[in-house]
PDB file of C-alpha atoms in Angstrom:
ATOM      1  CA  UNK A   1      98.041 117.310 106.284  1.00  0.00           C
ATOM      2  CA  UNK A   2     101.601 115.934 107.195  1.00  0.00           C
ATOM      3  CA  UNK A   3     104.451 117.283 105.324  1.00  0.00           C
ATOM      4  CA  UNK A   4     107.092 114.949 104.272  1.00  0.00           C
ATOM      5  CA  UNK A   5     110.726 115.704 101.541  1.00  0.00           C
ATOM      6  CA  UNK A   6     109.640 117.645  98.704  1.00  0.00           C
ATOM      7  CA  UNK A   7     112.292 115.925  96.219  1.00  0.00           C
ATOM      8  CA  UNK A   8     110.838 112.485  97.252  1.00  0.00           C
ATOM      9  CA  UNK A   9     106.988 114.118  96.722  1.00  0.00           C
ATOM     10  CA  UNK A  10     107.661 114.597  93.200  1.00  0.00           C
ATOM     11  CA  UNK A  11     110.102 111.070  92.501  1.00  0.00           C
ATOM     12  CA  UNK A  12     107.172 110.519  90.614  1.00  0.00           C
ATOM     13  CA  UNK A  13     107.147 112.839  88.008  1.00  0.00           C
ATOM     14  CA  UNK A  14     110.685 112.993  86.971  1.00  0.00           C
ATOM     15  CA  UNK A  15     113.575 110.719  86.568  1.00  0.00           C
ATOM     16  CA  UNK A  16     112.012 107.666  87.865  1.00  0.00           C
ATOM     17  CA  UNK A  17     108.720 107.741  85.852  1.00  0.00           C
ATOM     18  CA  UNK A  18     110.879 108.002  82.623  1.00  0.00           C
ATOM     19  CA  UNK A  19     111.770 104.675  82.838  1.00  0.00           C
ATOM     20  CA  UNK A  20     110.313 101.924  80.527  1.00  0.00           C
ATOM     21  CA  UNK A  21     109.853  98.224  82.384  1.00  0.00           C
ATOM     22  CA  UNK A  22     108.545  95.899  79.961  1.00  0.00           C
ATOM     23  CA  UNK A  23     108.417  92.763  82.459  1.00  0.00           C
ATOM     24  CA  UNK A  24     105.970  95.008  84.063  1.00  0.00           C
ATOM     25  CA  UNK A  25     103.779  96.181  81.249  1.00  0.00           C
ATOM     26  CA  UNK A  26     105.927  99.597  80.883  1.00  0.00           C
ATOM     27  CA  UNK A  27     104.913 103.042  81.263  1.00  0.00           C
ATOM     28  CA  UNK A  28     103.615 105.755  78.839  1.00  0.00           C
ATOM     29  CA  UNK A  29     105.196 108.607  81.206  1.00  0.00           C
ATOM     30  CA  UNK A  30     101.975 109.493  82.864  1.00  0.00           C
ATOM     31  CA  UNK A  31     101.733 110.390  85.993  1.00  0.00           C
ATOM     32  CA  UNK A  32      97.709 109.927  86.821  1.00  0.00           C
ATOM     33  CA  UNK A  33      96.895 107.686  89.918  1.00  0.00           C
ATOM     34  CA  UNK A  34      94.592 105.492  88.121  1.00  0.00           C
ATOM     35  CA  UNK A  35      97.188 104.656  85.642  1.00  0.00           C
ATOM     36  CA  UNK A  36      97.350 100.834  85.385  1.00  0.00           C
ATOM     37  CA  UNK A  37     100.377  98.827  86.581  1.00  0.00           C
ATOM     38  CA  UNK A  38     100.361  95.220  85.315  1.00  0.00           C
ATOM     39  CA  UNK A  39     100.469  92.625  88.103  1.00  0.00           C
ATOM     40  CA  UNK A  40      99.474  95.413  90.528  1.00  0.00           C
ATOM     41  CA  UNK A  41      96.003  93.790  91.159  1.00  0.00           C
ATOM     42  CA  UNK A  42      96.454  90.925  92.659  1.00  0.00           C
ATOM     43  CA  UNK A  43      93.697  89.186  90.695  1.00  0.00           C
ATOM     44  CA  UNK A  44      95.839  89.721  87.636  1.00  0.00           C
ATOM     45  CA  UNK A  45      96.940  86.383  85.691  1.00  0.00           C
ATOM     46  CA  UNK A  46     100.802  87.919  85.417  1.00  0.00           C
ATOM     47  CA  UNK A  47     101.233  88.034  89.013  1.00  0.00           C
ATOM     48  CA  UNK A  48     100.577  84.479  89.543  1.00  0.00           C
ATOM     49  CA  UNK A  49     103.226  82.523  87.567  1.00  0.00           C
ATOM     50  CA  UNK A  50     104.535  79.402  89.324  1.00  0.00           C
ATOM     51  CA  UNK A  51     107.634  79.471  91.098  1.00  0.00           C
ATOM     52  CA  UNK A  52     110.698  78.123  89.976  1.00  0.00           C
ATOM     53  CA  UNK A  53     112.320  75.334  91.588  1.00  0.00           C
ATOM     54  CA  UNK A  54     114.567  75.478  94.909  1.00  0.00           C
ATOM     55  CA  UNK A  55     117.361  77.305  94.177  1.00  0.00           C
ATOM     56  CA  UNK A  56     120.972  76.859  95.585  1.00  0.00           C
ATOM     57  CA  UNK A  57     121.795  78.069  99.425  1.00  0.00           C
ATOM     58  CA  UNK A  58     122.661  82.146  99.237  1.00  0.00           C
ATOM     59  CA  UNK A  59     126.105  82.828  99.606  1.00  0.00           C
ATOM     60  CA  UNK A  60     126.321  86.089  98.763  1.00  0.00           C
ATOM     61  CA  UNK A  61     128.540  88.672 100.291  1.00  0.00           C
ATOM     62  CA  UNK A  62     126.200  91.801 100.527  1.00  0.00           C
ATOM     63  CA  UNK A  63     127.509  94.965 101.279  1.00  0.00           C
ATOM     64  CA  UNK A  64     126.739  96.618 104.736  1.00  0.00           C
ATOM     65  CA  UNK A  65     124.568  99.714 104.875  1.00  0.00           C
ATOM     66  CA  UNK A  66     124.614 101.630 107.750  1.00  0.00           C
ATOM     67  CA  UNK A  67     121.788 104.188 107.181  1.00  0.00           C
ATOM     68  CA  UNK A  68     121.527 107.228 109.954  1.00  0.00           C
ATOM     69  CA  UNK A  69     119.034 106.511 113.172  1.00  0.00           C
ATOM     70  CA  UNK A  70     116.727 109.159 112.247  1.00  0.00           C
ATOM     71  CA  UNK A  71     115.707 108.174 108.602  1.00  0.00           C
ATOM     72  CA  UNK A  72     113.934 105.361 109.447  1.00  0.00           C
ATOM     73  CA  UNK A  73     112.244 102.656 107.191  1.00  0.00           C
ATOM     74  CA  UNK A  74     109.463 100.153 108.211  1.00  0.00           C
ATOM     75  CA  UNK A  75     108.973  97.017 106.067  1.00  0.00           C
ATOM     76  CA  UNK A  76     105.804  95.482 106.750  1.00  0.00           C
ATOM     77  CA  UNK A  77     105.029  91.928 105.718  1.00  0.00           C
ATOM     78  CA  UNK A  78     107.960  91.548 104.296  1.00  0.00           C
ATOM     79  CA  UNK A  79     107.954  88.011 104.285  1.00  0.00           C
ATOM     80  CA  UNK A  80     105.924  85.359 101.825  1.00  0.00           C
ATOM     81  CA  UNK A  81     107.137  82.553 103.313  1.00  0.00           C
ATOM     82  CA  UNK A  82     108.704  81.348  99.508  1.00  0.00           C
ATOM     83  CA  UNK A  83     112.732  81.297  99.428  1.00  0.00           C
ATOM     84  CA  UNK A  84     112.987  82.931  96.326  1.00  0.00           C
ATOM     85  CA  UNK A  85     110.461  85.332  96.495  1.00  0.00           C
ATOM     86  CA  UNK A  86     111.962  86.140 100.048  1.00  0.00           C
ATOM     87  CA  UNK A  87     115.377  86.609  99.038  1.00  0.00           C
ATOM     88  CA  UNK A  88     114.245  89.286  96.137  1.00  0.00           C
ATOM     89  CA  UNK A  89     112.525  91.317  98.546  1.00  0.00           C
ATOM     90  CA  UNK A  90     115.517  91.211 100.859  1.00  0.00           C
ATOM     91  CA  UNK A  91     117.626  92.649  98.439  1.00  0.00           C
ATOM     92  CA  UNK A  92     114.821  95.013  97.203  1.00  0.00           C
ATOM     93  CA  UNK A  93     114.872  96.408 100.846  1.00  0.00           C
ATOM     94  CA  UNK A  94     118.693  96.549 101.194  1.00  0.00           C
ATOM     95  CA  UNK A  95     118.381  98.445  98.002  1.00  0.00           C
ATOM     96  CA  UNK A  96     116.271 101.162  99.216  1.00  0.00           C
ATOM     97  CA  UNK A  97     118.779 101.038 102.473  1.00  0.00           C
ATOM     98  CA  UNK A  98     121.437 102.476 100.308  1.00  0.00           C
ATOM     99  CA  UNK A  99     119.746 105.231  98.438  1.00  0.00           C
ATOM    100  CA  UNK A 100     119.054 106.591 101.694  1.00  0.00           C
ATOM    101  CA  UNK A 101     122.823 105.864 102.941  1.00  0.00           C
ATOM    102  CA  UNK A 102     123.377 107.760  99.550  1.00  0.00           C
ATOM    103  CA  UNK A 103     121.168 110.785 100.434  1.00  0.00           C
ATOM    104  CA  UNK A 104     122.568 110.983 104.244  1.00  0.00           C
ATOM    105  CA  UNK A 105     126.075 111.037 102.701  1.00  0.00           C
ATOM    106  CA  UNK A 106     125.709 112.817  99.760  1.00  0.00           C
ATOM    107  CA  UNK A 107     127.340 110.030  98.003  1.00  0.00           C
ATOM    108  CA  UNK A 108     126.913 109.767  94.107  1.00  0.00           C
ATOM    109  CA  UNK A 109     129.666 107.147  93.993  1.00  0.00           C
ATOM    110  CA  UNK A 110     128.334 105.114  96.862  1.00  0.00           C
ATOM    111  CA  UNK A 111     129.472 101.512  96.204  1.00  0.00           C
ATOM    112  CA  UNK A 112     126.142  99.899  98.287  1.00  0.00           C
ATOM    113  CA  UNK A 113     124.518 101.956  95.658  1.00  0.00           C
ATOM    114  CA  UNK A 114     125.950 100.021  92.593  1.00  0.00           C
ATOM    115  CA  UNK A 115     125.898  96.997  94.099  1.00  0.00           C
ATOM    116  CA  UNK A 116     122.004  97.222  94.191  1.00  0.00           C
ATOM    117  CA  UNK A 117     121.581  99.143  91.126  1.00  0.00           C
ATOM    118  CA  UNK A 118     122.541  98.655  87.797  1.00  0.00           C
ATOM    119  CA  UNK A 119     121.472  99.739  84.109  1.00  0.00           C
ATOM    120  CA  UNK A 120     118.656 102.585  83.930  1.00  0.00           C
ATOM    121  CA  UNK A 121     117.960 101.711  87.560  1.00  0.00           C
ATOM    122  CA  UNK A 122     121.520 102.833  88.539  1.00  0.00           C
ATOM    123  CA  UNK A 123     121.548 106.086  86.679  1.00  0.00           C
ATOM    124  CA  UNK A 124     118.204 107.160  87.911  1.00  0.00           C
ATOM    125  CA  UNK A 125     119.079 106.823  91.623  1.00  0.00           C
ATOM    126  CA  UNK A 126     122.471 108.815  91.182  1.00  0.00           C
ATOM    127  CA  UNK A 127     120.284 111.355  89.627  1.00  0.00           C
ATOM    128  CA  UNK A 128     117.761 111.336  92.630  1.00  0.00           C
ATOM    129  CA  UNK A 129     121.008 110.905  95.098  1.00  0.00           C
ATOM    130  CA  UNK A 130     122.436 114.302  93.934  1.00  0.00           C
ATOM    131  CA  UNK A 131     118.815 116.137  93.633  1.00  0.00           C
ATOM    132  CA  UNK A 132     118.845 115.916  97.088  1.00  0.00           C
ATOM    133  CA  UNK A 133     122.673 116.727  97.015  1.00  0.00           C
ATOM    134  CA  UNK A 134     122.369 120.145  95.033  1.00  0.00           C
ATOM    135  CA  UNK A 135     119.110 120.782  97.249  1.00  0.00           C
ATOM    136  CA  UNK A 136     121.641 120.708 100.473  1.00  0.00           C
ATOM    137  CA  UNK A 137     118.466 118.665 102.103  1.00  0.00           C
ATOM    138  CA  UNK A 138     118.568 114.906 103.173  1.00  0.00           C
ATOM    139  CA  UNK A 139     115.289 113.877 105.321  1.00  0.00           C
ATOM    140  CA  UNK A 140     114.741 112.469 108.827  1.00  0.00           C
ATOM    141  CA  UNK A 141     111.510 110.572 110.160  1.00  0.00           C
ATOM    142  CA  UNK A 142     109.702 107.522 108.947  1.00  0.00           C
ATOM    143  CA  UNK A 143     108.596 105.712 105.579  1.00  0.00           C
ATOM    144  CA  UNK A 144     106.661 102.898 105.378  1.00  0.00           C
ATOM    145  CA  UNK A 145     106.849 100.314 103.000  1.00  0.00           C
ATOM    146  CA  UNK A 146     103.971  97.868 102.511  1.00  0.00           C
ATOM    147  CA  UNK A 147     101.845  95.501 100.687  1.00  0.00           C
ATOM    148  CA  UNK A 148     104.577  93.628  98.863  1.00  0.00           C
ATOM    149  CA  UNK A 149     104.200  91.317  95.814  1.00  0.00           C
ATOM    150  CA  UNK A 150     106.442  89.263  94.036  1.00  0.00           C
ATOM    151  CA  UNK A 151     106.555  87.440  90.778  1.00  0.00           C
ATOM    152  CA  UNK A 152     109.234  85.529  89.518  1.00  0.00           C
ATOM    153  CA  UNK A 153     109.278  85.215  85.513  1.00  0.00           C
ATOM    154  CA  UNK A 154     111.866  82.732  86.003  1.00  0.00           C
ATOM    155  CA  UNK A 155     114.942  81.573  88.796  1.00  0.00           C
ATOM    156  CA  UNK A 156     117.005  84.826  87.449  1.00  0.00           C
ATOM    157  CA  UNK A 157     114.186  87.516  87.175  1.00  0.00           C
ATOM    158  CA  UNK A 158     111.513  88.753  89.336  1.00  0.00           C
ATOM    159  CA  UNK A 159     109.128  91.858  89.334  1.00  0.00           C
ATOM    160  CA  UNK A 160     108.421  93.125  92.679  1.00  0.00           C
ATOM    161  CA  UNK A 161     105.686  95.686  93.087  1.00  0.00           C
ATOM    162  CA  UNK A 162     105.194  97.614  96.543  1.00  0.00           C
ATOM    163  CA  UNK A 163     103.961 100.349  98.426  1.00  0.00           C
ATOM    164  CA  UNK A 164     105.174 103.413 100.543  1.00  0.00           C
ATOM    165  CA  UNK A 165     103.862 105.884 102.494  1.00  0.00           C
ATOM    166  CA  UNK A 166     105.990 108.861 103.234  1.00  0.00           C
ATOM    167  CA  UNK A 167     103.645 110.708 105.178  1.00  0.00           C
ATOM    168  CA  UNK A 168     106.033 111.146 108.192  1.00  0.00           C
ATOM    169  CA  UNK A 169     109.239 111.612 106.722  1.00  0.00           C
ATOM    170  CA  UNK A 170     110.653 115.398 106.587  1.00  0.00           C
ATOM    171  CA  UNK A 171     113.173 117.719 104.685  1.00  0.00           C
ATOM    172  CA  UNK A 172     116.250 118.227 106.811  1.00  0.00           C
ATOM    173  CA  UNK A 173     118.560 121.274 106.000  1.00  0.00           C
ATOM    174  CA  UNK A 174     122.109 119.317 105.678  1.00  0.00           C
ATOM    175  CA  UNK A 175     124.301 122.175 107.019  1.00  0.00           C
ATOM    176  CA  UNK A 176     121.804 123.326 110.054  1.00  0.00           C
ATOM    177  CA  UNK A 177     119.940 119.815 110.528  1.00  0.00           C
ATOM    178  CA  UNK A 178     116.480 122.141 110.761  1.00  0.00           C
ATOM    179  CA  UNK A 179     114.323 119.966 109.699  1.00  0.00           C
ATOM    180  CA  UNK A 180     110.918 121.825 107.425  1.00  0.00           C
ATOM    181  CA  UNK A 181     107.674 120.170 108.114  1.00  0.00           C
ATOM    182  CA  UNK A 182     105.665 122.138 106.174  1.00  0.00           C
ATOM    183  CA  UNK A 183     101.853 120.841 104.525  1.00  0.00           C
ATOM    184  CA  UNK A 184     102.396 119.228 101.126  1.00  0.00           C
ATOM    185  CA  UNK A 185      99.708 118.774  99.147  1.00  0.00           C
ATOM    186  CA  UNK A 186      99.861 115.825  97.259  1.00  0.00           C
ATOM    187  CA  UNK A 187      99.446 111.903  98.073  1.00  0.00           C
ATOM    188  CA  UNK A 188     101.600 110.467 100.492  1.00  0.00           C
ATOM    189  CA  UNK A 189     101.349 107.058  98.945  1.00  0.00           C
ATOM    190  CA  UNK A 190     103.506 105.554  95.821  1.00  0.00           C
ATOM    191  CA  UNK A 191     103.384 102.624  94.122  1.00  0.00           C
ATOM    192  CA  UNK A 192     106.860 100.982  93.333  1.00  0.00           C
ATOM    193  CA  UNK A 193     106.770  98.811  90.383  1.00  0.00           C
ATOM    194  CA  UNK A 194     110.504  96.849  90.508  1.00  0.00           C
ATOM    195  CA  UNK A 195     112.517  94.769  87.657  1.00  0.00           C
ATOM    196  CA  UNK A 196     115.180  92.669  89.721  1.00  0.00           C
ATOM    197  CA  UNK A 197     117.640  90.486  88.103  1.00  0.00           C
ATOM    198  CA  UNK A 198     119.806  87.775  90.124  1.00  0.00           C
ATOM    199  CA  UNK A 199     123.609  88.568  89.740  1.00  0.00           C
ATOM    200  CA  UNK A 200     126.525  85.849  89.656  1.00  0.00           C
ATOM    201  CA  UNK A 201     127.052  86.093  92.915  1.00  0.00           C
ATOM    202  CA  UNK A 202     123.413  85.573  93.771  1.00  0.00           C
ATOM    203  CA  UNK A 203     122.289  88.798  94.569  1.00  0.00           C
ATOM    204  CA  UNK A 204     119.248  90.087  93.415  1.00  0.00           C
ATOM    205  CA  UNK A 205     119.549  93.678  92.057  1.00  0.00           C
ATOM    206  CA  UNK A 206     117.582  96.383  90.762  1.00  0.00           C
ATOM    207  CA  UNK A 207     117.662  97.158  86.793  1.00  0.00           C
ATOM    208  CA  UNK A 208     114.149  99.076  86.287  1.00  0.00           C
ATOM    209  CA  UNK A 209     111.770 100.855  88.348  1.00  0.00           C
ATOM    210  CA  UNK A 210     108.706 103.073  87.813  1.00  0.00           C
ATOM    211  CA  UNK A 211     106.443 105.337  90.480  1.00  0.00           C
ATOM    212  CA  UNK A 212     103.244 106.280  90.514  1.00  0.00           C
ATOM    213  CA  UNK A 213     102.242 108.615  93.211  1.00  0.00           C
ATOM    214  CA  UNK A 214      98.764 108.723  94.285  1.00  0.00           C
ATOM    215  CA  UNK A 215      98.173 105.398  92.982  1.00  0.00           C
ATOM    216  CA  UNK A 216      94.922 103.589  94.223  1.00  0.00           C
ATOM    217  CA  UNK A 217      96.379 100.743  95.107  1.00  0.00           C
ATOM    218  CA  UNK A 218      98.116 102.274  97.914  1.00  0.00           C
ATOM    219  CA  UNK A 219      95.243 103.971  99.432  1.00  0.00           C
ATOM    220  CA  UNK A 220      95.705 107.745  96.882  1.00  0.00           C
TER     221      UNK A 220
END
């Protein structure tokens, strides 16, 4: 059994899972693996709403993110091939980028952070940012993200659901850099369900979330 951060193992359970997304069906606060997330199955009529028409050329000015060597993130098949749907999980990824630049920094105020969060989304990452803070623990290894799908309720809004396997990522002490790789227990996998909203400035940012570890879809 690999080990991986115990504060990300229970993400699930706490702030995160509180959250209500209604574009996505919502969430009743339970935590069960079988739980149904709408647009999760890709046979499911939400998911397959036509996309909007061609959008103007990005010109957004993102922020950098410059996340340590040794908390790495793999994002495979990131890529539909559709210019919107593209572009939302582009920012969806430099999103995650900067709750981990958060975490390696201990960073509550990061301003990557707010530029890819806002509303409920926002305030449960600064939460999660200084869990790990008060813990004195950031992480170091791998996570993989995978099996991405997009829907766009319209040119301004999309719902992005995904998956991430944290099997090989690790608790590491902030003051010593030990890192603890003991067993955990539980399911490496978690489902992402996403609420993105395009900005002024064209960015695509992150105003709901839920988690369900151990959710089927993700192999739990």
């Amino acid at each position: 059994m690999n080990g991986r951060p115990t504060l990300l193992a229970a993400a699930a359970l706490t702030a995160v899972a509180a959250l209500s997304l209604s574009a996505c069906g919502g969430d009743d606060g339970n935590s069960k693996g079988n739980d149904k997330i709408a647009g999760a199955d890709a046979g499911d009529e939400s998911a397959s709403s036509t996309s909007p028409s061609p959008s103007a050329p990005d010109t957004a000015n993102r922020l950098d993110i410059a996340v340590p060597e040794d908390m790495k993130s793999i994002f495979e098949d990131w890529k539909t091939g559709d210019t919107a749907k593209d572009a939302a999980l582009a920012d969806a990824e430099r999103a995650l980028n900067s709750v981990d630049d958060a975490i390696a920094r201990g960073d509550t105020k990061s301003k990557a952070l707010a530029f890819y969060y806002q509303d409920d989304a926002l305030i449960s990452e600064v939460k999660w940012v200084q869990a790990w803070i008060d813990a004195n623990i950031s992480w170091k290894g791998t996570i993989r993200y995978f099996d991405p799908q997009v829907t766009l309720r319209n040119k301004n809004t999309a719902v992005v659901i995904y998956c991430a396997d944290d099997s090989k990522a690790y608790n590491k002490d902030r003051k010593t850099g030990k890192v603890d790789k003991t067993p955990a227990s539980d399911s490496p996998y978690v489902l992402y369900n996403t609420r993105l909203e395009k900005n002024n400035e064209g960015v695509w940012v992150t105003t709901g979330l839920n988690t369900k570890r151990g959710h089927e879809r993700c192999g739990g």
